[in-house]
Amino acid sequence: MPNKVEEFNAYRVKMNDKLLSENNKVIKRIFNLDTNAFMLGALDVKTKELLGLVASAVLRCDDCVKYHLESSQKTGATKEEVMETLSIATLIGGTIVIPHLRKAYEYWEELEETNA
């Protein structure tokens, strides 16, 4: 049985493929802009992913939080860095972010188990 990480990634890939197969220029450009925004630039990729994590938590997008948690881990972010990042997001977003903080912590644990 797939875990939460595998389920999320399988669904994300499947739906991204479907969306991009529609050949909609605007959607393709948004996806491309997102890809390019998170490439190495004046800021390193890990910092950009952690910034994405803050914004996603504050905006309360659980799918986005999962994506940026996984991307942050792939760039070498530690649990301590992620928790500090999520603490800033909770401070900025307020107590309404706490349910998303719980889900983020749970997903990070899944990532740690999956990639151990």
GROMACS .gro file of N, CA, C and O in nm:
model
  464
    1MET      N    1   0.085  -0.118   0.000
    1MET     CA    2   0.000   0.000   0.000
    1MET      C    3   0.090   0.125   0.000
    1MET      O    4   0.182   0.134   0.081
    2PRO      N    5   0.065   0.220  -0.091
    2PRO     CA    6   0.150   0.338  -0.098
    2PRO      C    7   0.133   0.428   0.025
    2PRO      O    8   0.025   0.435   0.082
    3ASN      N    9   0.241   0.495   0.064
    3ASN     CA   10   0.231   0.588   0.176
    3ASN      C   11   0.184   0.724   0.125
    3ASN      O   12   0.163   0.743   0.005
    4LYS      N   13   0.171   0.820   0.217
    4LYS     CA   14   0.120   0.953   0.180
    4LYS      C   15   0.209   1.022   0.078
    4LYS      O   16   0.159   1.091  -0.010
    5VAL      N   17   0.338   1.004   0.090
    5VAL     CA   18   0.432   1.068  -0.003
    5VAL      C   19   0.413   1.011  -0.143
    5VAL      O   20   0.401   1.086  -0.241
    6GLU      N   21   0.407   0.879  -0.154
    6GLU     CA   22   0.388   0.815  -0.285
    6GLU      C   23   0.252   0.852  -0.345
    6GLU      O   24   0.243   0.880  -0.464
    7GLU      N   25   0.148   0.852  -0.263
    7GLU     CA   26   0.014   0.889  -0.312
    7GLU      C   27   0.012   1.032  -0.364
    7GLU      O   28  -0.042   1.059  -0.472
    8PHE      N   29   0.069   1.123  -0.287
    8PHE     CA   30   0.071   1.264  -0.327
    8PHE      C   31   0.145   1.282  -0.458
    8PHE      O   32   0.098   1.348  -0.551
    9ASN      N   33   0.263   1.221  -0.469
    9ASN     CA   34   0.344   1.238  -0.590
    9ASN      C   35   0.279   1.172  -0.711
    9ASN      O   36   0.282   1.229  -0.821
   10ALA      N   37   0.219   1.056  -0.693
   10ALA     CA   38   0.152   0.989  -0.805
   10ALA      C   39   0.035   1.074  -0.856
   10ALA      O   40   0.018   1.092  -0.977
   11TYR      N   41  -0.043   1.127  -0.764
   11TYR     CA   42  -0.157   1.210  -0.803
   11TYR      C   43  -0.109   1.339  -0.871
   11TYR      O   44  -0.162   1.379  -0.975
   12ARG      N   45  -0.007   1.400  -0.815
   12ARG     CA   46   0.047   1.525  -0.870
   12ARG      C   47   0.097   1.505  -1.012
   12ARG      O   48   0.066   1.582  -1.102
   13VAL      N   49   0.174   1.399  -1.034
   13VAL     CA   50   0.227   1.371  -1.168
   13VAL      C   51   0.113   1.342  -1.265
   13VAL      O   52   0.109   1.397  -1.376
   14LYS      N   53   0.019   1.259  -1.224
   14LYS     CA   54  -0.094   1.223  -1.311
   14LYS      C   55  -0.173   1.348  -1.354
   14LYS      O   56  -0.200   1.368  -1.472
   15MET      N   57  -0.206   1.432  -1.257
   15MET     CA   58  -0.287   1.549  -1.289
   15MET      C   59  -0.208   1.657  -1.363
   15MET      O   60  -0.262   1.723  -1.451
   16ASN      N   61  -0.081   1.673  -1.330
   16ASN     CA   62   0.002   1.768  -1.405
   16ASN      C   63   0.011   1.725  -1.551
   16ASN      O   64   0.001   1.808  -1.642
   17ASP      N   65   0.030   1.595  -1.574
   17ASP     CA   66   0.036   1.544  -1.712
   17ASP      C   67  -0.094   1.573  -1.786
   17ASP      O   68  -0.092   1.615  -1.902
   18LYS      N   69  -0.206   1.552  -1.719
   18LYS     CA   70  -0.336   1.578  -1.783
   18LYS      C   71  -0.352   1.726  -1.814
   18LYS      O   72  -0.395   1.764  -1.923
   19LEU      N   73  -0.319   1.811  -1.716
   19LEU     CA   74  -0.333   1.955  -1.737
   19LEU      C   75  -0.244   2.004  -1.851
   19LEU      O   76  -0.288   2.081  -1.937
   20LEU      N   77  -0.120   1.958  -1.851
   20LEU     CA   78  -0.027   2.005  -1.954
   20LEU      C   79  -0.059   1.947  -2.091
   20LEU      O   80  -0.025   2.008  -2.193
   21SER      N   81  -0.127   1.833  -2.096
   21SER     CA   82  -0.164   1.776  -2.226
   21SER      C   83  -0.275   1.855  -2.294
   21SER      O   84  -0.297   1.839  -2.414
   22GLU      N   85  -0.342   1.942  -2.222
   22GLU     CA   86  -0.446   2.026  -2.280
   22GLU      C   87  -0.388   2.133  -2.372
   22GLU      O   88  -0.460   2.199  -2.443
   23ASN      N   89  -0.257   2.151  -2.364
   23ASN     CA   90  -0.188   2.246  -2.450
   23ASN      C   91  -0.241   2.389  -2.435
   23ASN      O   92  -0.254   2.463  -2.531
   24ASN      N   93  -0.272   2.426  -2.311
   24ASN     CA   94  -0.317   2.561  -2.279
   24ASN      C   95  -0.194   2.647  -2.253
   24ASN      O   96  -0.117   2.620  -2.161
   25LYS      N   97  -0.176   2.749  -2.334
   25LYS     CA   98  -0.055   2.831  -2.327
   25LYS      C   99  -0.039   2.898  -2.191
   25LYS      O  100   0.071   2.905  -2.137
   26VAL      N  101  -0.146   2.946  -2.132
   26VAL     CA  102  -0.138   3.016  -2.004
   26VAL      C  103  -0.094   2.918  -1.894
   26VAL      O  104  -0.003   2.948  -1.815
   27ILE      N  105  -0.156   2.801  -1.889
   27ILE     CA  106  -0.119   2.702  -1.787
   27ILE      C  107   0.026   2.660  -1.805
   27ILE      O  108   0.102   2.652  -1.709
   28LYS      N  109   0.067   2.635  -1.929
   28LYS     CA  110   0.206   2.595  -1.953
   28LYS      C  111   0.304   2.705  -1.910
   28LYS      O  112   0.409   2.676  -1.853
   29ARG      N  113   0.268   2.829  -1.933
   29ARG     CA  114   0.357   2.939  -1.895
   29ARG      C  115   0.364   2.955  -1.743
   29ARG      O  116   0.470   2.986  -1.690
   30ILE      N  117   0.253   2.933  -1.675
   30ILE     CA  118   0.253   2.941  -1.528
   30ILE      C  119   0.342   2.830  -1.471
   30ILE      O  120   0.423   2.854  -1.381
   31PHE      N  121   0.328   2.709  -1.523
   31PHE     CA  122   0.412   2.598  -1.478
   31PHE      C  123   0.560   2.631  -1.504
   31PHE      O  124   0.645   2.605  -1.419
   32ASN      N  125   0.590   2.687  -1.620
   32ASN     CA  126   0.728   2.721  -1.655
   32ASN      C  127   0.781   2.832  -1.564
   32ASN      O  128   0.896   2.825  -1.520
   33LEU      N  129   0.699   2.930  -1.536
   33LEU     CA  130   0.739   3.040  -1.448
   33LEU      C  131   0.771   2.986  -1.309
   33LEU      O  132   0.872   3.022  -1.249
   34ASP      N  133   0.688   2.895  -1.260
   34ASP     CA  134   0.711   2.833  -1.129
   34ASP      C  135   0.844   2.759  -1.128
   34ASP      O  136   0.925   2.774  -1.035
   35THR      N  137   0.870   2.680  -1.232
   35THR     CA  138   0.995   2.605  -1.242
   35THR      C  139   1.114   2.699  -1.240
   35THR      O  140   1.211   2.679  -1.167
   36ASN      N  141   1.108   2.804  -1.320
   36ASN     CA  142   1.219   2.898  -1.330
   36ASN      C  143   1.240   2.981  -1.204
   36ASN      O  144   1.353   3.013  -1.169
   37ALA      N  145   1.132   3.014  -1.134
   37ALA     CA  146   1.143   3.095  -1.013
   37ALA      C  147   1.221   3.024  -0.903
   37ALA      O  148   1.288   3.088  -0.822
   38PHE      N  149   1.214   2.891  -0.902
   38PHE     CA  150   1.280   2.815  -0.796
   38PHE      C  151   1.418   2.762  -0.836
   38PHE      O  152   1.478   2.685  -0.762
   39MET      N  153   1.472   2.810  -0.947
   39MET     CA  154   1.608   2.774  -0.987
   39MET      C  155   1.708   2.863  -0.913
   39MET      O  156   1.673   2.970  -0.863
   40LEU      N  157   1.832   2.818  -0.911
   40LEU     CA  158   1.939   2.895  -0.849
   40LEU      C  159   1.945   3.034  -0.910
   40LEU      O  160   1.939   3.052  -1.031
   41GLY      N  161   1.954   3.132  -0.824
   41GLY     CA  162   1.967   3.271  -0.866
   41GLY      C  163   2.044   3.345  -0.759
   41GLY      O  164   2.139   3.290  -0.701
   42ALA      N  165   2.003   3.466  -0.727
   42ALA     CA  166   2.066   3.540  -0.618
   42ALA      C  167   2.048   3.465  -0.486
   42ALA      O  168   2.133   3.471  -0.398
   43LEU      N  169   1.935   3.393  -0.475
   43LEU     CA  170   1.910   3.306  -0.359
   43LEU      C  171   1.936   3.162  -0.399
   43LEU      O  172   1.907   3.122  -0.512
   44ASP      N  173   1.988   3.084  -0.305
   44ASP     CA  174   2.007   2.942  -0.333
   44ASP      C  175   1.872   2.871  -0.334
   44ASP      O  176   1.772   2.923  -0.283
   45VAL      N  177   1.869   2.754  -0.393
   45VAL     CA  178   1.744   2.680  -0.413
   45VAL      C  179   1.679   2.642  -0.280
   45VAL      O  180   1.557   2.652  -0.264
   46LYS      N  181   1.759   2.602  -0.182
   46LYS     CA  182   1.702   2.565  -0.052
   46LYS      C  183   1.629   2.683   0.011
   46LYS      O  184   1.517   2.667   0.061
   47THR      N  185   1.689   2.800   0.007
   47THR     CA  186   1.625   2.920   0.063
   47THR      C  187   1.494   2.948  -0.009
   47THR      O  188   1.392   2.978   0.055
   48LYS      N  189   1.494   2.934  -0.142
   48LYS     CA  190   1.371   2.958  -0.218
   48LYS      C  191   1.263   2.858  -0.179
   48LYS      O  192   1.145   2.893  -0.167
   49GLU      N  193   1.300   2.732  -0.160
   49GLU     CA  194   1.201   2.631  -0.121
   49GLU      C  195   1.145   2.660   0.018
   49GLU      O  196   1.025   2.643   0.042
   50LEU      N  197   1.231   2.703   0.109
   50LEU     CA  198   1.183   2.737   0.243
   50LEU      C  199   1.092   2.860   0.239
   50LEU      O  200   0.992   2.866   0.312
   51LEU      N  201   1.123   2.955   0.153
   51LEU     CA  202   1.033   3.070   0.134
   51LEU      C  203   0.899   3.024   0.076
   51LEU      O  204   0.792   3.072   0.118
   52GLY      N  205   0.904   2.932  -0.018
   52GLY     CA  206   0.782   2.875  -0.074
   52GLY      C  207   0.700   2.804   0.033
   52GLY      O  208   0.577   2.811   0.035
   53LEU      N  209   0.769   2.738   0.126
   53LEU     CA  210   0.703   2.670   0.236
   53LEU      C  211   0.631   2.770   0.326
   53LEU      O  212   0.515   2.749   0.365
   54VAL      N  213   0.695   2.881   0.358
   54VAL     CA  214   0.631   2.985   0.440
   54VAL      C  215   0.506   3.037   0.370
   54VAL      O  216   0.398   3.042   0.429
   55ALA      N  217   0.520   3.075   0.244
   55ALA     CA  218   0.406   3.130   0.171
   55ALA      C  219   0.293   3.028   0.162
   55ALA      O  220   0.175   3.063   0.180
   56SER      N  221   0.325   2.904   0.138
   56SER     CA  222   0.223   2.799   0.124
   56SER      C  223   0.149   2.777   0.255
   56SER      O  224   0.027   2.759   0.256
   57ALA      N  225   0.222   2.779   0.366
   57ALA     CA  226   0.159   2.759   0.496
   57ALA      C  227   0.069   2.879   0.530
   57ALA      O  228  -0.045   2.860   0.574
   58VAL      N  229   0.119   2.999   0.506
   58VAL     CA  230   0.040   3.119   0.535
   58VAL      C  231  -0.086   3.123   0.449
   58VAL      O  232  -0.194   3.160   0.495
   59LEU      N  233  -0.074   3.079   0.324
   59LEU     CA  234  -0.190   3.075   0.234
   59LEU      C  235  -0.277   2.951   0.256
   59LEU      O  236  -0.380   2.935   0.193
   60ARG      N  237  -0.230   2.861   0.343
   60ARG     CA  238  -0.304   2.742   0.385
   60ARG      C  239  -0.333   2.646   0.269
   60ARG      O  240  -0.441   2.592   0.255
   61CYS      N  241  -0.230   2.626   0.187
   61CYS     CA  242  -0.239   2.532   0.075
   61CYS      C  243  -0.163   2.404   0.113
   61CYS      O  244  -0.041   2.399   0.100
   62ASP      N  245  -0.235   2.303   0.160
   62ASP     CA  246  -0.169   2.181   0.206
   62ASP      C  247  -0.091   2.111   0.096
   62ASP      O  248   0.018   2.058   0.121
   63ASP      N  249  -0.143   2.107  -0.026
   63ASP     CA  250  -0.069   2.046  -0.136
   63ASP      C  251   0.062   2.121  -0.161
   63ASP      O  252   0.166   2.060  -0.186
   64CYS      N  253   0.056   2.254  -0.155
   64CYS     CA  254   0.176   2.334  -0.176
   64CYS      C  255   0.276   2.311  -0.064
   64CYS      O  256   0.396   2.302  -0.088
   65VAL      N  257   0.227   2.300   0.060
   65VAL     CA  258   0.313   2.273   0.174
   65VAL      C  259   0.384   2.140   0.152
   65VAL      O  260   0.506   2.129   0.171
   66LYS      N  261   0.311   2.037   0.111
   66LYS     CA  262   0.372   1.905   0.087
   66LYS      C  263   0.481   1.916  -0.020
   66LYS      O  264   0.591   1.862  -0.005
   67TYR      N  265   0.449   1.985  -0.128
   67TYR     CA  266   0.545   2.000  -0.237
   67TYR      C  267   0.674   2.067  -0.188
   67TYR      O  268   0.784   2.020  -0.215
   68HIS      N  269   0.659   2.177  -0.114
   68HIS     CA  270   0.777   2.252  -0.069
   68HIS      C  271   0.851   2.179   0.044
   68HIS      O  272   0.973   2.194   0.055
   69LEU      N  273   0.780   2.101   0.124
   69LEU     CA  274   0.850   2.018   0.222
   69LEU      C  275   0.941   1.918   0.152
   69LEU      O  276   1.059   1.903   0.188
   70GLU      N  277   0.886   1.850   0.053
   70GLU     CA  278   0.965   1.750  -0.019
   70GLU      C  279   1.080   1.815  -0.094
   70GLU      O  280   1.193   1.766  -0.091
   71SER      N  281   1.053   1.927  -0.159
   71SER     CA  282   1.159   1.997  -0.233
   71SER      C  283   1.266   2.049  -0.137
   71SER      O  284   1.385   2.044  -0.168
   72SER      N  285   1.224   2.097  -0.021
   72SER     CA  286   1.320   2.144   0.079
   72SER      C  287   1.408   2.030   0.126
   72SER      O  288   1.530   2.046   0.140
   73GLN      N  289   1.349   1.915   0.151
   73GLN     CA  290   1.427   1.799   0.194
   73GLN      C  291   1.528   1.760   0.086
   73GLN      O  292   1.644   1.731   0.115
   74LYS      N  293   1.485   1.763  -0.040
   74LYS     CA  294   1.575   1.727  -0.150
   74LYS      C  295   1.693   1.823  -0.163
   74LYS      O  296   1.799   1.786  -0.213
   75THR      N  297   1.674   1.948  -0.119
   75THR     CA  298   1.783   2.046  -0.126
   75THR      C  299   1.871   2.041  -0.001
   75THR      O  300   1.963   2.121   0.012
   76GLY      N  301   1.839   1.949   0.090
   76GLY     CA  302   1.923   1.932   0.207
   76GLY      C  303   1.874   2.001   0.333
   76GLY      O  304   1.947   2.007   0.433
   77ALA      N  305   1.753   2.054   0.332
   77ALA     CA  306   1.701   2.118   0.452
   77ALA      C  307   1.687   2.016   0.565
   77ALA      O  308   1.645   1.903   0.543
   78THR      N  309   1.724   2.058   0.683
   78THR     CA  310   1.714   1.972   0.800
   78THR      C  311   1.578   1.991   0.867
   78THR      O  312   1.507   2.089   0.840
   79LYS      N  313   1.545   1.900   0.956
   79LYS     CA  314   1.420   1.911   1.032
   79LYS      C  315   1.420   2.043   1.111
   79LYS      O  316   1.317   2.111   1.118
   80GLU      N  317   1.532   2.079   1.166
   80GLU     CA  318   1.542   2.203   1.243
   80GLU      C  319   1.514   2.325   1.155
   80GLU      O  320   1.444   2.419   1.197
   81GLU      N  321   1.568   2.325   1.034
   81GLU     CA  322   1.543   2.437   0.942
   81GLU      C  323   1.396   2.443   0.902
   81GLU      O  324   1.336   2.551   0.895
   82VAL      N  325   1.338   2.327   0.876
   82VAL     CA  326   1.196   2.322   0.837
   82VAL      C  327   1.108   2.369   0.953
   82VAL      O  328   1.014   2.447   0.933
   83MET      N  329   1.137   2.323   1.074
   83MET     CA  330   1.056   2.364   1.189
   83MET      C  331   1.069   2.514   1.215
   83MET      O  332   0.970   2.580   1.247
   84GLU      N  333   1.188   2.569   1.198
   84GLU     CA  334   1.205   2.713   1.215
   84GLU      C  335   1.126   2.789   1.108
   84GLU      O  336   1.062   2.890   1.135
   85THR      N  337   1.130   2.738   0.987
   85THR     CA  338   1.055   2.797   0.877
   85THR      C  339   0.905   2.793   0.906
   85THR      O  340   0.834   2.892   0.888
   86LEU      N  341   0.857   2.677   0.951
   86LEU     CA  342   0.715   2.664   0.983
   86LEU      C  343   0.675   2.749   1.103
   86LEU      O  344   0.562   2.797   1.110
   87SER      N  345   0.768   2.771   1.195
   87SER     CA  346   0.736   2.859   1.309
   87SER      C  347   0.717   3.003   1.262
   87SER      O  348   0.628   3.073   1.310
   88ILE      N  349   0.798   3.046   1.166
   88ILE     CA  350   0.782   3.180   1.110
   88ILE      C  351   0.648   3.190   1.036
   88ILE      O  352   0.574   3.288   1.050
   89ALA      N  353   0.614   3.086   0.960
   89ALA     CA  354   0.487   3.085   0.888
   89ALA      C  355   0.369   3.094   0.985
   89ALA      O  356   0.272   3.166   0.960
   90THR      N  357   0.378   3.023   1.097
   90THR     CA  358   0.270   3.025   1.195
   90THR      C  359   0.262   3.161   1.263
   90THR      O  360   0.152   3.213   1.287
   91LEU      N  361   0.376   3.220   1.292
   91LEU     CA  362   0.378   3.354   1.350
   91LEU      C  363   0.312   3.455   1.256
   91LEU      O  364   0.226   3.533   1.297
   92ILE      N  365   0.349   3.450   1.130
   92ILE     CA  366   0.296   3.545   1.032
   92ILE      C  367   0.149   3.517   1.002
   92ILE      O  368   0.068   3.609   0.995
   93GLY      N  369   0.115   3.390   0.985
   93GLY     CA  370  -0.021   3.354   0.947
   93GLY      C  371  -0.119   3.350   1.062
   93GLY      O  372  -0.240   3.357   1.041
   94GLY      N  373  -0.070   3.335   1.183
   94GLY     CA  374  -0.157   3.330   1.300
   94GLY      C  375  -0.203   3.188   1.330
   94GLY      O  376  -0.166   3.092   1.263
   95THR      N  377  -0.287   3.179   1.431
   95THR     CA  378  -0.329   3.048   1.480
   95THR      C  379  -0.410   2.969   1.377
   95THR      O  380  -0.417   2.846   1.387
   96ILE      N  381  -0.465   3.034   1.277
   96ILE     CA  382  -0.539   2.962   1.173
   96ILE      C  383  -0.448   2.868   1.094
   96ILE      O  384  -0.493   2.774   1.029
   97VAL      N  385  -0.317   2.890   1.102
   97VAL     CA  386  -0.220   2.807   1.031
   97VAL      C  387  -0.191   2.677   1.108
   97VAL      O  388  -0.140   2.581   1.050
   98ILE      N  389  -0.225   2.672   1.236
   98ILE     CA  390  -0.189   2.556   1.319
   98ILE      C  391  -0.238   2.423   1.261
   98ILE      O  392  -0.160   2.327   1.259
   99PRO      N  393  -0.361   2.410   1.210
   99PRO     CA  394  -0.399   2.282   1.149
   99PRO      C  395  -0.308   2.242   1.033
   99PRO      O  396  -0.278   2.124   1.015
  100HIS      N  397  -0.261   2.339   0.957
  100HIS     CA  398  -0.171   2.312   0.845
  100HIS      C  399  -0.031   2.279   0.895
  100HIS      O  400   0.040   2.200   0.833
  101LEU      N  401   0.006   2.337   1.008
  101LEU     CA  402   0.132   2.305   1.074
  101LEU      C  403   0.132   2.158   1.116
  101LEU      O  404   0.230   2.087   1.094
  102ARG      N  405   0.020   2.112   1.171
  102ARG     CA  406   0.009   1.971   1.210
  102ARG      C  407   0.027   1.879   1.090
  102ARG      O  408   0.102   1.780   1.096
  103LYS      N  409  -0.043   1.912   0.981
  103LYS     CA  410  -0.033   1.829   0.860
  103LYS      C  411   0.108   1.833   0.803
  103LYS      O  412   0.158   1.732   0.753
  104ALA      N  413   0.172   1.949   0.809
  104ALA     CA  414   0.309   1.963   0.759
  104ALA      C  415   0.405   1.876   0.841
  104ALA      O  416   0.490   1.807   0.784
  105TYR      N  417   0.389   1.878   0.971
  105TYR     CA  418   0.476   1.797   1.057
  105TYR      C  419   0.456   1.649   1.027
  105TYR      O  420   0.554   1.574   1.014
  106GLU      N  421   0.332   1.608   1.012
  106GLU     CA  422   0.302   1.469   0.981
  106GLU      C  423   0.363   1.429   0.847
  106GLU      O  424   0.422   1.321   0.833
  107TYR      N  425   0.352   1.517   0.747
  107TYR     CA  426   0.407   1.487   0.615
  107TYR      C  427   0.561   1.482   0.621
  107TYR      O  428   0.622   1.397   0.556
  108TRP      N  429   0.623   1.570   0.698
  108TRP     CA  430   0.769   1.567   0.712
  108TRP      C  431   0.812   1.433   0.771
  108TRP      O  432   0.911   1.374   0.727
  109GLU      N  433   0.738   1.383   0.870
  109GLU     CA  434   0.769   1.252   0.927
  109GLU      C  435   0.761   1.143   0.821
  109GLU      O  436   0.844   1.053   0.816
  110GLU      N  437   0.660   1.150   0.735
  110GLU     CA  438   0.647   1.055   0.624
  110GLU      C  439   0.767   1.064   0.530
  110GLU      O  440   0.819   0.963   0.485
  111LEU      N  441   0.809   1.187   0.502
  111LEU     CA  442   0.926   1.206   0.415
  111LEU      C  443   1.050   1.144   0.478
  111LEU      O  444   1.129   1.079   0.410
  112GLU      N  445   1.067   1.165   0.606
  112GLU     CA  446   1.183   1.109   0.676
  112GLU      C  447   1.181   0.956   0.670
  112GLU      O  448   1.283   0.893   0.645
  113GLU      N  449   1.063   0.897   0.690
  113GLU     CA  450   1.050   0.750   0.685
  113GLU      C  451   1.075   0.699   0.543
  113GLU      O  452   1.142   0.597   0.524
  114THR      N  453   1.018   0.767   0.445
  114THR     CA  454   1.030   0.725   0.306
  114THR      C  455   1.174   0.734   0.257
  114THR      O  456   1.220   0.649   0.182
  115ASN      N  457   1.245   0.835   0.300
  115ASN     CA  458   1.381   0.859   0.250
  115ASN      C  459   1.490   0.817   0.349
  115ASN      O  460   1.604   0.856   0.332
  116ALA      N  461   1.452   0.738   0.448
  116ALA     CA  462   1.552   0.693   0.547
  116ALA      C  463   1.641   0.585   0.489
  116ALA      O  464   1.614   0.517   0.398
   0.00000   0.00000   0.00000
